[in-house]
CSV table of N, CA and C in Angstrom, one decimal:
chain,number,residue,atom,x,y,z
A,1,MET,N,-28.6,2.6,9.5
A,1,MET,CA,-28.3,1.7,10.6
A,1,MET,C,-26.8,1.5,10.8
A,2,GLU,N,-26.1,1.5,9.7
A,2,GLU,CA,-24.6,1.3,9.8
A,2,GLU,C,-24.0,2.5,10.6
A,3,GLU,N,-24.5,3.7,10.4
A,3,GLU,CA,-23.9,4.8,11.2
A,3,GLU,C,-24.2,4.7,12.7
A,4,VAL,N,-25.3,4.2,13.0
A,4,VAL,CA,-25.7,4.0,14.5
A,4,VAL,C,-24.7,2.9,15.0
A,5,ILE,N,-24.5,1.8,14.3
A,5,ILE,CA,-23.6,0.8,14.7
A,5,ILE,C,-22.2,1.3,14.8
A,6,ARG,N,-21.8,2.1,13.9
A,6,ARG,CA,-20.4,2.7,13.9
A,6,ARG,C,-20.2,3.6,15.2
A,7,ALA,N,-21.3,4.3,15.5
A,7,ALA,CA,-21.2,5.1,16.8
A,7,ALA,C,-21.0,4.3,18.0
A,8,LEU,N,-21.7,3.1,18.0
A,8,LEU,CA,-21.5,2.2,19.2
A,8,LEU,C,-20.1,1.5,19.1
A,9,LEU,N,-19.6,1.3,17.9
A,9,LEU,CA,-18.3,0.6,17.8
A,9,LEU,C,-17.1,1.4,18.0
A,10,GLU,N,-17.2,2.7,17.7
A,10,GLU,CA,-16.0,3.6,17.7
A,10,GLU,C,-15.3,3.7,19.1
A,11,PRO,N,-16.1,3.8,20.2
A,11,PRO,CA,-15.3,3.8,21.5
A,11,PRO,C,-14.5,2.5,21.7
A,12,ILE,N,-15.0,1.4,21.3
A,12,ILE,CA,-14.3,0.1,21.4
A,12,ILE,C,-13.1,0.1,20.6
A,13,THR,N,-13.2,0.4,19.3
A,13,THR,CA,-12.1,0.4,18.4
A,13,THR,C,-11.0,1.5,18.7
A,14,GLU,N,-11.4,2.6,19.2
A,14,GLU,CA,-10.5,3.7,19.6
A,14,GLU,C,-9.7,3.2,20.8
A,15,GLU,N,-10.3,2.5,21.8
A,15,GLU,CA,-9.6,2.0,22.9
A,15,GLU,C,-8.6,1.0,22.6
A,16,LEU,N,-8.8,0.2,21.5
A,16,LEU,CA,-7.9,-0.8,21.1
A,16,LEU,C,-6.9,-0.4,20.0
A,17,GLY,N,-7.1,0.9,19.5
A,17,GLY,CA,-6.2,1.4,18.5
A,17,GLY,C,-6.5,0.8,17.1
A,18,LEU,N,-7.8,0.5,16.8
A,18,LEU,CA,-8.2,-0.1,15.6
A,18,LEU,C,-8.9,0.9,14.6
A,19,ASP,N,-8.8,0.6,13.4
A,19,ASP,CA,-9.6,1.3,12.3
A,19,ASP,C,-10.8,0.4,12.0
A,20,ILE,N,-11.9,1.1,11.8
A,20,ILE,CA,-13.1,0.5,11.2
A,20,ILE,C,-13.0,0.5,9.7
A,21,ILE,N,-12.9,-0.7,9.1
A,21,ILE,CA,-12.8,-0.8,7.7
A,21,ILE,C,-14.1,-0.8,7.0
A,22,LYS,N,-15.0,-1.6,7.5
A,22,LYS,CA,-16.3,-1.8,6.9
A,22,LYS,C,-17.3,-2.3,7.8
A,23,ILE,N,-18.6,-1.8,7.7
A,23,ILE,CA,-19.7,-2.3,8.5
A,23,ILE,C,-20.8,-2.6,7.5
A,24,SER,N,-21.4,-3.9,7.5
A,24,SER,CA,-22.5,-4.2,6.6
A,24,SER,C,-23.5,-5.0,7.4
A,25,LEU,N,-24.7,-4.7,7.2
A,25,LEU,CA,-25.8,-5.4,7.8
A,25,LEU,C,-26.8,-6.0,6.7
A,26,GLY,N,-26.9,-7.3,6.7
A,26,GLY,CA,-27.7,-8.0,5.7
A,26,GLY,C,-29.2,-7.8,6.1
A,27,SER,N,-30.0,-8.3,5.2
A,27,SER,CA,-31.5,-8.2,5.5
A,27,SER,C,-32.0,-9.7,5.6
A,28,GLY,N,-33.2,-9.7,6.0
A,28,GLY,CA,-33.8,-11.1,6.1
A,28,GLY,C,-34.1,-11.5,7.5
A,29,ARG,N,-34.5,-12.7,7.6
A,29,ARG,CA,-34.9,-13.2,9.0
A,29,ARG,C,-33.7,-13.4,9.9
A,30,ASN,N,-32.6,-14.0,9.4
A,30,ASN,CA,-31.4,-14.2,10.2
A,30,ASN,C,-30.3,-13.3,9.7
A,31,GLN,N,-30.3,-12.0,10.1
A,31,GLN,CA,-29.4,-11.0,9.5
A,31,GLN,C,-28.0,-11.2,10.0
A,32,LEU,N,-27.1,-10.9,9.1
A,32,LEU,CA,-25.6,-11.0,9.4
A,32,LEU,C,-25.1,-9.6,9.5
A,33,LEU,N,-24.6,-9.2,10.6
A,33,LEU,CA,-23.9,-8.0,10.8
A,33,LEU,C,-22.4,-8.3,10.7
A,34,ARG,N,-21.7,-7.8,9.7
A,34,ARG,CA,-20.4,-8.0,9.5
A,34,ARG,C,-19.5,-6.7,9.7
A,35,VAL,N,-18.6,-6.8,10.6
A,35,VAL,CA,-17.7,-5.7,11.0
A,35,VAL,C,-16.3,-6.1,10.6
A,36,MET,N,-15.6,-5.2,9.9
A,36,MET,CA,-14.2,-5.5,9.5
A,36,MET,C,-13.3,-4.4,10.2
A,37,VAL,N,-12.3,-4.8,11.0
A,37,VAL,CA,-11.4,-3.9,11.6
A,37,VAL,C,-10.0,-4.3,11.4
A,38,ASP,N,-9.1,-3.3,11.5
A,38,ASP,CA,-7.6,-3.6,11.3
A,38,ASP,C,-6.8,-2.6,12.0
A,39,GLN,N,-5.5,-2.8,12.1
A,39,GLN,CA,-4.6,-1.9,12.6
A,39,GLN,C,-3.3,-2.1,12.0
A,40,THR,N,-2.3,-1.2,12.1
A,40,THR,CA,-1.0,-1.4,11.6
A,40,THR,C,-0.4,-2.6,12.3
A,41,GLY,N,0.1,-3.5,11.5
A,41,GLY,CA,0.7,-4.7,12.1
A,41,GLY,C,-0.3,-5.9,12.2
A,42,GLY,N,-1.6,-5.6,11.9
A,42,GLY,CA,-2.6,-6.6,11.9
A,42,GLY,C,-3.2,-6.8,13.3
A,43,VAL,N,-4.3,-7.6,13.3
A,43,VAL,CA,-5.0,-7.9,14.5
A,43,VAL,C,-5.0,-9.4,14.7
A,44,ASP,N,-5.1,-9.9,16.0
A,44,ASP,CA,-5.2,-11.3,16.3
A,44,ASP,C,-6.6,-11.6,16.8
A,45,SER,N,-6.8,-12.9,17.0
A,45,SER,CA,-8.1,-13.4,17.3
A,45,SER,C,-8.6,-12.9,18.7
A,46,ASP,N,-7.7,-12.6,19.6
A,46,ASP,CA,-8.1,-12.0,20.9
A,46,ASP,C,-8.7,-10.6,20.7
A,47,ILE,N,-8.1,-9.8,19.9
A,47,ILE,CA,-8.6,-8.5,19.7
A,47,ILE,C,-10.0,-8.5,19.0
A,48,LEU,N,-10.1,-9.4,18.0
A,48,LEU,CA,-11.4,-9.6,17.3
A,48,LEU,C,-12.5,-10.0,18.3
A,49,ALA,N,-12.1,-10.9,19.2
A,49,ALA,CA,-13.0,-11.4,20.2
A,49,ALA,C,-13.4,-10.3,21.2
A,50,ARG,N,-12.5,-9.4,21.5
A,50,ARG,CA,-12.9,-8.3,22.4
A,50,ARG,C,-13.8,-7.3,21.7
A,51,VAL,N,-13.6,-7.1,20.5
A,51,VAL,CA,-14.5,-6.2,19.7
A,51,VAL,C,-15.9,-6.8,19.6
A,52,SER,N,-15.9,-8.1,19.3
A,52,SER,CA,-17.2,-8.8,19.2
A,52,SER,C,-17.9,-8.8,20.5
A,53,ARG,N,-17.3,-9.1,21.6
A,53,ARG,CA,-18.0,-9.1,22.9
A,53,ARG,C,-18.5,-7.7,23.2
A,54,GLY,N,-17.7,-6.7,23.1
A,54,GLY,CA,-18.0,-5.3,23.4
A,54,GLY,C,-19.2,-4.8,22.5
A,55,LEU,N,-19.1,-5.1,21.2
A,55,LEU,CA,-20.2,-4.7,20.3
A,55,LEU,C,-21.5,-5.4,20.6
A,56,ALA,N,-21.4,-6.7,20.9
A,56,ALA,CA,-22.6,-7.5,21.2
A,56,ALA,C,-23.3,-7.0,22.4
A,57,LEU,N,-22.6,-6.6,23.4
A,57,LEU,CA,-23.1,-6.1,24.7
A,57,LEU,C,-23.9,-4.8,24.3
A,58,GLN,N,-23.3,-3.9,23.5
A,58,GLN,CA,-23.9,-2.6,23.2
A,58,GLN,C,-25.1,-2.8,22.4
A,59,LEU,N,-25.1,-3.8,21.4
A,59,LEU,CA,-26.2,-4.0,20.5
A,59,LEU,C,-27.4,-4.5,21.3
A,60,ASP,N,-27.1,-5.5,22.2
A,60,ASP,CA,-28.1,-6.1,23.0
A,60,ASP,C,-28.7,-5.0,24.0
A,61,ALA,N,-27.9,-4.2,24.5
A,61,ALA,CA,-28.4,-3.2,25.5
A,61,ALA,C,-29.3,-2.1,24.7
A,62,GLU,N,-28.9,-1.8,23.5
A,62,GLU,CA,-29.7,-0.8,22.7
A,62,GLU,C,-30.9,-1.4,22.0
A,63,ASP,N,-30.9,-2.8,21.8
A,63,ASP,CA,-31.9,-3.5,21.1
A,63,ASP,C,-32.1,-2.9,19.7
A,64,LEU,N,-31.0,-2.7,19.0
A,64,LEU,CA,-31.1,-1.9,17.7
A,64,LEU,C,-31.6,-2.9,16.6
A,65,ILE,N,-31.2,-4.1,16.6
A,65,ILE,CA,-31.5,-5.0,15.5
A,65,ILE,C,-32.7,-5.9,15.9
A,66,PRO,N,-33.8,-5.7,15.2
A,66,PRO,CA,-35.0,-6.5,15.6
A,66,PRO,C,-34.8,-7.9,15.2
A,67,GLY,N,-35.2,-8.8,16.0
A,67,GLY,CA,-35.1,-10.3,15.6
A,67,GLY,C,-33.7,-10.8,15.8
A,68,ALA,N,-33.5,-12.0,15.3
A,68,ALA,CA,-32.2,-12.7,15.4
A,68,ALA,C,-31.2,-12.1,14.4
A,69,TYR,N,-30.0,-12.1,14.9
A,69,TYR,CA,-28.9,-11.6,14.0
A,69,TYR,C,-27.6,-12.4,14.4
A,70,ARG,N,-26.7,-12.5,13.4
A,70,ARG,CA,-25.4,-13.0,13.7
A,70,ARG,C,-24.4,-11.9,13.6
A,71,LEU,N,-23.4,-11.9,14.5
A,71,LEU,CA,-22.3,-10.9,14.4
A,71,LEU,C,-21.0,-11.5,14.0
A,72,GLU,N,-20.4,-11.0,13.0
A,72,GLU,CA,-19.1,-11.5,12.6
A,72,GLU,C,-18.1,-10.3,12.6
A,73,VAL,N,-17.1,-10.5,13.4
A,73,VAL,CA,-16.0,-9.5,13.4
A,73,VAL,C,-14.8,-10.1,12.8
A,74,THR,N,-14.3,-9.4,11.7
A,74,THR,CA,-13.1,-10.0,11.0
A,74,THR,C,-12.1,-8.9,10.8
A,75,SER,N,-11.0,-9.3,10.2
A,75,SER,CA,-10.0,-8.4,9.7
A,75,SER,C,-9.9,-8.6,8.2
A,76,PRO,N,-9.4,-7.6,7.4
A,76,PRO,CA,-9.3,-7.9,6.0
A,76,PRO,C,-8.1,-8.8,5.7
A,77,GLY,N,-8.3,-9.8,4.8
A,77,GLY,CA,-7.3,-10.7,4.4
A,77,GLY,C,-6.5,-10.2,3.3
A,78,LEU,N,-5.6,-11.0,2.8
A,78,LEU,CA,-4.8,-10.5,1.6
A,78,LEU,C,-5.6,-10.2,0.4
A,79,ASP,N,-6.8,-10.8,0.3
A,79,ASP,CA,-7.6,-10.6,-0.9
A,79,ASP,C,-8.5,-9.4,-0.8
A,80,TYR,N,-8.5,-8.7,0.3
A,80,TYR,CA,-9.3,-7.5,0.5
A,80,TYR,C,-8.9,-6.4,-0.5
A,81,ALA,N,-9.8,-6.0,-1.4
A,81,ALA,CA,-9.5,-5.0,-2.4
A,81,ALA,C,-9.6,-3.6,-1.7
A,82,PHE,N,-8.6,-2.8,-1.9
A,82,PHE,CA,-8.6,-1.5,-1.3
A,82,PHE,C,-9.8,-0.7,-1.9
A,83,GLU,N,-10.5,0.0,-1.0
A,83,GLU,CA,-11.7,0.7,-1.4
A,83,GLU,C,-11.6,2.2,-1.3
A,84,THR,N,-10.7,2.7,-0.4
A,84,THR,CA,-10.6,4.1,-0.1
A,84,THR,C,-9.1,4.5,-0.1
A,85,MET,N,-8.9,5.8,-0.1
A,85,MET,CA,-7.5,6.3,0.0
A,85,MET,C,-7.0,6.0,1.4
A,86,ALA,N,-7.9,5.9,2.4
A,86,ALA,CA,-7.4,5.5,3.7
A,86,ALA,C,-6.8,4.1,3.7
A,87,ASP,N,-7.2,3.2,2.8
A,87,ASP,CA,-6.6,1.9,2.7
A,87,ASP,C,-5.2,2.0,2.2
A,88,PHE,N,-4.9,2.9,1.3
A,88,PHE,CA,-3.5,3.1,0.7
A,88,PHE,C,-2.7,3.7,1.8
A,89,GLU,N,-3.3,4.5,2.7
A,89,GLU,CA,-2.5,5.1,3.8
A,89,GLU,C,-2.3,4.0,4.9
A,90,ARG,N,-3.3,3.3,5.2
A,90,ARG,CA,-3.2,2.2,6.3
A,90,ARG,C,-2.1,1.2,5.9
A,91,TYR,N,-2.1,0.8,4.6
A,91,TYR,CA,-1.2,-0.3,4.2
A,91,TYR,C,0.0,0.3,3.5
A,92,ASN,N,0.4,1.5,3.9
A,92,ASN,CA,1.6,2.2,3.3
A,92,ASN,C,2.8,1.3,3.7
A,93,GLY,N,3.7,1.0,2.8
A,93,GLY,CA,4.8,0.1,3.1
A,93,GLY,C,4.6,-1.3,2.9
A,94,ASN,N,3.3,-1.7,2.6
A,94,ASN,CA,3.0,-3.1,2.4
A,94,ASN,C,3.2,-3.5,0.9
A,95,TRP,N,3.5,-4.7,0.6
A,95,TRP,CA,3.6,-5.2,-0.7
A,95,TRP,C,2.2,-5.4,-1.3
A,96,VAL,N,1.9,-4.9,-2.5
A,96,VAL,CA,0.6,-5.0,-3.1
A,96,VAL,C,0.6,-5.4,-4.5
A,97,LYS,N,-0.5,-5.8,-5.0
A,97,LYS,CA,-0.6,-6.2,-6.4
A,97,LYS,C,-1.7,-5.3,-7.0
A,98,ALA,N,-1.4,-4.6,-8.1
A,98,ALA,CA,-2.3,-3.8,-8.8
A,98,ALA,C,-2.8,-4.5,-10.1
A,99,TYR,N,-4.1,-4.5,-10.2
A,99,TYR,CA,-4.7,-5.1,-11.4
A,99,TYR,C,-5.2,-4.0,-12.3
A,100,PHE,N,-4.7,-3.9,-13.5
A,100,PHE,CA,-4.9,-2.8,-14.4
A,100,PHE,C,-6.1,-3.1,-15.3
A,101,VAL,N,-6.7,-2.0,-15.8
A,101,VAL,CA,-7.9,-2.1,-16.7
A,101,VAL,C,-7.5,-2.9,-17.9
A,102,ASP,N,-6.3,-2.8,-18.4
A,102,ASP,CA,-5.8,-3.4,-19.6
A,102,ASP,C,-5.5,-4.9,-19.4
A,103,GLY,N,-5.6,-5.4,-18.2
A,103,GLY,CA,-5.4,-6.8,-17.9
A,103,GLY,C,-4.0,-7.1,-17.3
A,104,ARG,N,-3.1,-6.2,-17.3
A,104,ARG,CA,-1.8,-6.5,-16.7
A,104,ARG,C,-1.8,-6.3,-15.2
A,105,THR,N,-0.8,-6.9,-14.6
A,105,THR,CA,-0.7,-6.7,-13.1
A,105,THR,C,0.7,-6.3,-12.8
A,106,VAL,N,0.8,-5.5,-11.7
A,106,VAL,CA,2.1,-5.0,-11.3
A,106,VAL,C,2.2,-5.2,-9.7
A,107,GLU,N,3.3,-5.7,-9.3
A,107,GLU,CA,3.5,-5.9,-7.8
A,107,GLU,C,4.6,-4.9,-7.4
A,108,GLY,N,4.4,-4.4,-6.1
A,108,GLY,CA,5.5,-3.6,-5.6
A,108,GLY,C,5.1,-3.1,-4.2
A,109,ARG,N,5.9,-2.2,-3.6
A,109,ARG,CA,5.7,-1.7,-2.3
A,109,ARG,C,4.8,-0.4,-2.4
A,110,ASN,N,3.7,-0.4,-1.7
A,110,ASN,CA,2.8,0.7,-1.7
A,110,ASN,C,3.5,1.9,-0.9
A,111,LEU,N,3.7,3.0,-1.6
A,111,LEU,CA,4.3,4.1,-0.9
A,111,LEU,C,3.3,5.2,-0.5
A,112,GLY,N,2.0,4.8,-0.6
A,112,GLY,CA,0.9,5.7,-0.1
A,112,GLY,C,0.2,6.4,-1.1
A,113,PRO,N,-0.9,7.1,-0.7
A,113,PRO,CA,-1.7,7.8,-1.7
A,113,PRO,C,-1.1,9.1,-2.1
A,114,LEU,N,-1.5,9.6,-3.3
A,114,LEU,CA,-1.1,10.9,-3.8
A,114,LEU,C,-1.8,11.9,-3.0
A,115,ALA,N,-1.3,13.1,-2.9
A,115,ALA,CA,-2.0,14.2,-2.2
A,115,ALA,C,-3.2,14.6,-2.9
A,116,SER,N,-3.3,14.4,-4.2
A,116,SER,CA,-4.5,14.7,-5.0
A,116,SER,C,-5.6,13.7,-4.7
A,117,GLY,N,-5.3,12.6,-4.1
A,117,GLY,CA,-6.4,11.6,-3.8
A,117,GLY,C,-6.9,10.8,-5.0
A,118,ASP,N,-6.2,10.9,-6.1
A,118,ASP,CA,-6.6,10.1,-7.3
A,118,ASP,C,-5.7,9.0,-7.7
A,119,GLY,N,-4.8,8.6,-6.8
A,119,GLY,CA,-3.8,7.5,-7.2
A,119,GLY,C,-2.9,7.3,-6.0
A,120,PHE,N,-1.9,6.5,-6.3
A,120,PHE,CA,-0.9,6.2,-5.3
A,120,PHE,C,0.5,5.9,-6.0
A,121,THR,N,1.5,5.8,-5.1
A,121,THR,CA,2.8,5.5,-5.7
A,121,THR,C,3.2,4.1,-5.3
A,122,LEU,N,3.8,3.4,-6.3
A,122,LEU,CA,4.2,2.0,-6.1
A,122,LEU,C,5.7,1.9,-6.4
A,123,GLN,N,6.4,1.4,-5.5
A,123,GLN,CA,7.9,1.1,-5.7
A,123,GLN,C,8.0,-0.3,-6.3
A,124,VAL,N,8.4,-0.3,-7.6
A,124,VAL,CA,8.5,-1.5,-8.3
A,124,VAL,C,10.0,-1.9,-8.4
A,125,GLU,N,10.2,-3.2,-8.1
A,125,GLU,CA,11.6,-3.8,-8.1
A,125,GLU,C,11.8,-4.4,-9.5
A,126,GLY,N,13.0,-4.3,-10.0
A,126,GLY,CA,13.4,-4.9,-11.3
A,126,GLY,C,14.2,-6.1,-11.0
A,127,LYS,N,14.8,-6.7,-12.0
A,127,LYS,CA,15.6,-7.9,-11.9
A,127,LYS,C,16.8,-7.6,-11.1
A,128,ARG,N,17.4,-6.4,-11.2
A,128,ARG,CA,18.6,-5.9,-10.5
A,128,ARG,C,18.2,-4.9,-9.5
A,129,PRO,N,18.9,-4.7,-8.4
A,129,PRO,CA,18.6,-3.6,-7.5
A,129,PRO,C,18.6,-2.2,-8.1
A,130,SER,N,19.4,-2.0,-9.1
A,130,SER,CA,19.4,-0.7,-9.8
A,130,SER,C,18.2,-0.5,-10.6
A,131,ASP,N,17.4,-1.5,-10.9
A,131,ASP,CA,16.2,-1.3,-11.7
A,131,ASP,C,15.0,-0.8,-10.8
A,132,LYS,N,15.1,-0.8,-9.5
A,132,LYS,CA,14.0,-0.3,-8.7
A,132,LYS,C,13.6,1.1,-9.0
A,133,HIS,N,12.3,1.3,-9.2
A,133,HIS,CA,11.8,2.7,-9.5
A,133,HIS,C,10.4,2.9,-8.9
A,134,ASP,N,10.0,4.2,-8.7
A,134,ASP,CA,8.7,4.5,-8.2
A,134,ASP,C,7.8,4.8,-9.4
A,135,GLU,N,6.6,4.3,-9.3
A,135,GLU,CA,5.6,4.4,-10.4
A,135,GLU,C,4.3,5.0,-9.8
A,136,VAL,N,3.8,6.1,-10.4
A,136,VAL,CA,2.6,6.7,-10.0
A,136,VAL,C,1.5,6.0,-10.8
A,137,ILE,N,0.5,5.5,-10.0
A,137,ILE,CA,-0.6,4.8,-10.6
A,137,ILE,C,-1.9,5.5,-10.2
A,138,PHE,N,-2.7,5.8,-11.2
A,138,PHE,CA,-3.9,6.5,-11.0
A,138,PHE,C,-5.1,5.5,-10.9
A,139,LEU,N,-6.1,5.8,-10.1
A,139,LEU,CA,-7.2,4.9,-9.8
A,139,LEU,C,-7.9,4.6,-11.1
A,140,ASN,N,-8.0,5.5,-12.0
A,140,ASN,CA,-8.8,5.2,-13.2
A,140,ASN,C,-8.1,4.2,-14.2
A,141,GLU,N,-6.8,3.8,-13.8
A,141,GLU,CA,-6.1,2.9,-14.6
A,141,GLU,C,-6.2,1.5,-14.1
A,142,ILE,N,-6.8,1.3,-12.9
A,142,ILE,CA,-6.8,0.0,-12.2
A,142,ILE,C,-8.2,-0.5,-12.0
A,143,THR,N,-8.4,-1.8,-11.8
A,143,THR,CA,-9.6,-2.4,-11.4
A,143,THR,C,-9.6,-2.7,-9.9
A,144,LYS,N,-8.4,-3.1,-9.3
A,144,LYS,CA,-8.4,-3.3,-7.9
A,144,LYS,C,-6.9,-3.4,-7.5
A,145,VAL,N,-6.7,-3.2,-6.2
A,145,VAL,CA,-5.4,-3.3,-5.5
A,145,VAL,C,-5.6,-4.2,-4.3
A,146,VAL,N,-4.8,-5.2,-4.1
A,146,VAL,CA,-4.8,-6.1,-2.9
A,146,VAL,C,-3.4,-6.2,-2.3
A,147,ARG,N,-3.4,-6.5,-1.0
A,147,ARG,CA,-2.1,-6.8,-0.4
A,147,ARG,C,-1.6,-8.1,-1.0
A,148,ALA,N,-0.3,-8.3,-1.1
A,148,ALA,CA,0.3,-9.5,-1.7
A,148,ALA,C,1.5,-9.9,-0.8
A,149,ILE,N,2.1,-11.0,-1.2
A,149,ILE,CA,3.3,-11.5,-0.5
A,149,ILE,C,4.5,-11.3,-1.5
A,150,ASN,N,5.5,-10.7,-1.0
A,150,ASN,CA,6.8,-10.6,-1.8
A,150,ASN,C,7.6,-11.8,-1.6
A,151,TRP,N,7.5,-12.8,-2.5
A,151,TRP,CA,8.1,-14.1,-2.3
A,151,TRP,C,9.6,-13.9,-2.3
A,152,LYS,N,10.2,-13.0,-3.1
A,152,LYS,CA,11.6,-12.8,-3.1
A,152,LYS,C,12.1,-12.4,-1.7
A,153,GLU,N,11.4,-11.5,-1.1
A,153,GLU,CA,11.7,-11.1,0.3
A,153,GLU,C,11.6,-12.2,1.3
A,154,VAL,N,10.6,-13.0,1.2
A,154,VAL,CA,10.3,-14.1,2.1
A,154,VAL,C,11.5,-15.1,1.9
A,155,SER,N,11.8,-15.5,0.7
A,155,SER,CA,12.8,-16.5,0.5
A,155,SER,C,14.2,-16.0,0.9
A,156,SER,N,14.5,-14.7,0.9
A,156,SER,CA,15.8,-14.2,1.3
A,156,SER,C,16.0,-14.2,2.8
A,157,ARG,N,14.9,-14.4,3.5
A,157,ARG,CA,15.0,-14.4,5.0
A,157,ARG,C,15.4,-15.8,5.5
A,158,LYS,N,15.3,-16.8,4.7
A,158,LYS,CA,15.6,-18.2,5.1
A,158,LYS,C,17.1,-18.4,5.3
């Protein structure tokens, strides 16, 4: 069912320059169809509303989901855990926090996925500007990666 919904959604998202991040359809009497979209620079509530209206019209015309359902169109928040290499590409240049299997965490600027598809490069800042270095992180070393806020960068803008 998610693939059929994706086919209905793609013309809408392509027109708006959006990426489809995730589609999930719950089960039960009052099903929840959750669609997550994003684009470089983020999305605002107007774009989410346009996607929601367009998809709702398509779903109602096709009568795909039997019975009542709720449609929720969102964008990934800072706590969205990267799931695919496309996420590392999409958020290339963003500040991220990597959670390692051994319990440690490292923050830095995501420099994108490795060509091999089994990791990504993180630019880690040190205490001094000369301490900045790139670190290759393999997916089997981490439990999750999320976008984060570089508070040092935020405070220097004031």
